[in-house]
Amino acid sequence: MSEPTAGPRLSDRQRLSWLRLIRTQNVGPASFRDLINRFGSAEAALEI
């Protein structure tokens, strides 16, 4: 069995922003990743 890969290290504030964004209506896994890539962070994506 392979070990799980580690994701990015997130502060508590960043983790909360990620959770808020992924729980936003009409945001699924693909659009979540698109928003992170476009805006650079979940916090920035939430400000739009």
Tab-separated table of C-alpha atoms in Angstrom, residues 3-46:
chain	number	residue	atom	x	y	z
A	3	GLU	CA	1.322	6.254	1.683
A	4	PRO	CA	-1.047	9.155	1.083
A	5	THR	CA	0.527	12.196	-0.497
A	6	ALA	CA	0.721	15.282	1.641
A	7	GLY	CA	-1.264	18.259	0.416
A	8	PRO	CA	-0.293	21.862	0.921
A	9	ARG	CA	0.286	23.062	4.472
A	10	LEU	CA	-2.568	25.387	5.385
A	11	SER	CA	-2.987	27.773	8.285
A	12	ASP	CA	-6.230	27.621	10.237
A	13	ARG	CA	-7.443	30.715	8.370
A	14	GLN	CA	-6.622	29.153	4.983
A	15	ARG	CA	-8.267	25.878	5.982
A	16	LEU	CA	-11.452	27.738	6.957
A	17	SER	CA	-11.438	29.580	3.615
A	18	TRP	CA	-11.025	26.278	1.748
A	19	LEU	CA	-13.962	24.805	3.656
A	20	ARG	CA	-16.129	27.868	3.037
A	21	LEU	CA	-15.339	27.777	-0.681
A	22	ILE	CA	-15.916	24.040	-1.192
A	23	ARG	CA	-19.222	24.294	0.725
A	24	THR	CA	-20.421	27.188	-1.446
A	25	GLN	CA	-23.460	26.392	-3.575
A	26	ASN	CA	-22.567	25.367	-7.156
A	27	VAL	CA	-18.886	24.817	-6.291
A	28	GLY	CA	-17.759	21.261	-6.883
A	29	PRO	CA	-14.285	19.726	-7.057
A	30	ALA	CA	-13.510	20.968	-10.581
A	31	SER	CA	-14.784	24.505	-10.060
A	32	PHE	CA	-13.035	24.624	-6.649
A	33	ARG	CA	-9.691	23.833	-8.298
A	34	ASP	CA	-10.402	26.308	-11.122
A	35	LEU	CA	-11.135	29.059	-8.589
A	36	ILE	CA	-7.969	28.311	-6.594
A	37	ASN	CA	-5.900	28.380	-9.784
A	38	ARG	CA	-7.529	31.574	-11.062
A	39	PHE	CA	-7.464	33.612	-7.841
A	40	GLY	CA	-4.461	32.046	-6.114
A	41	SER	CA	-6.263	31.257	-2.865
A	42	ALA	CA	-9.665	30.339	-1.516
A	43	GLU	CA	-9.769	33.586	0.450
A	44	ALA	CA	-9.271	35.634	-2.726
A	45	ALA	CA	-11.910	33.589	-4.559
A	46	LEU	CA	-14.408	34.247	-1.766
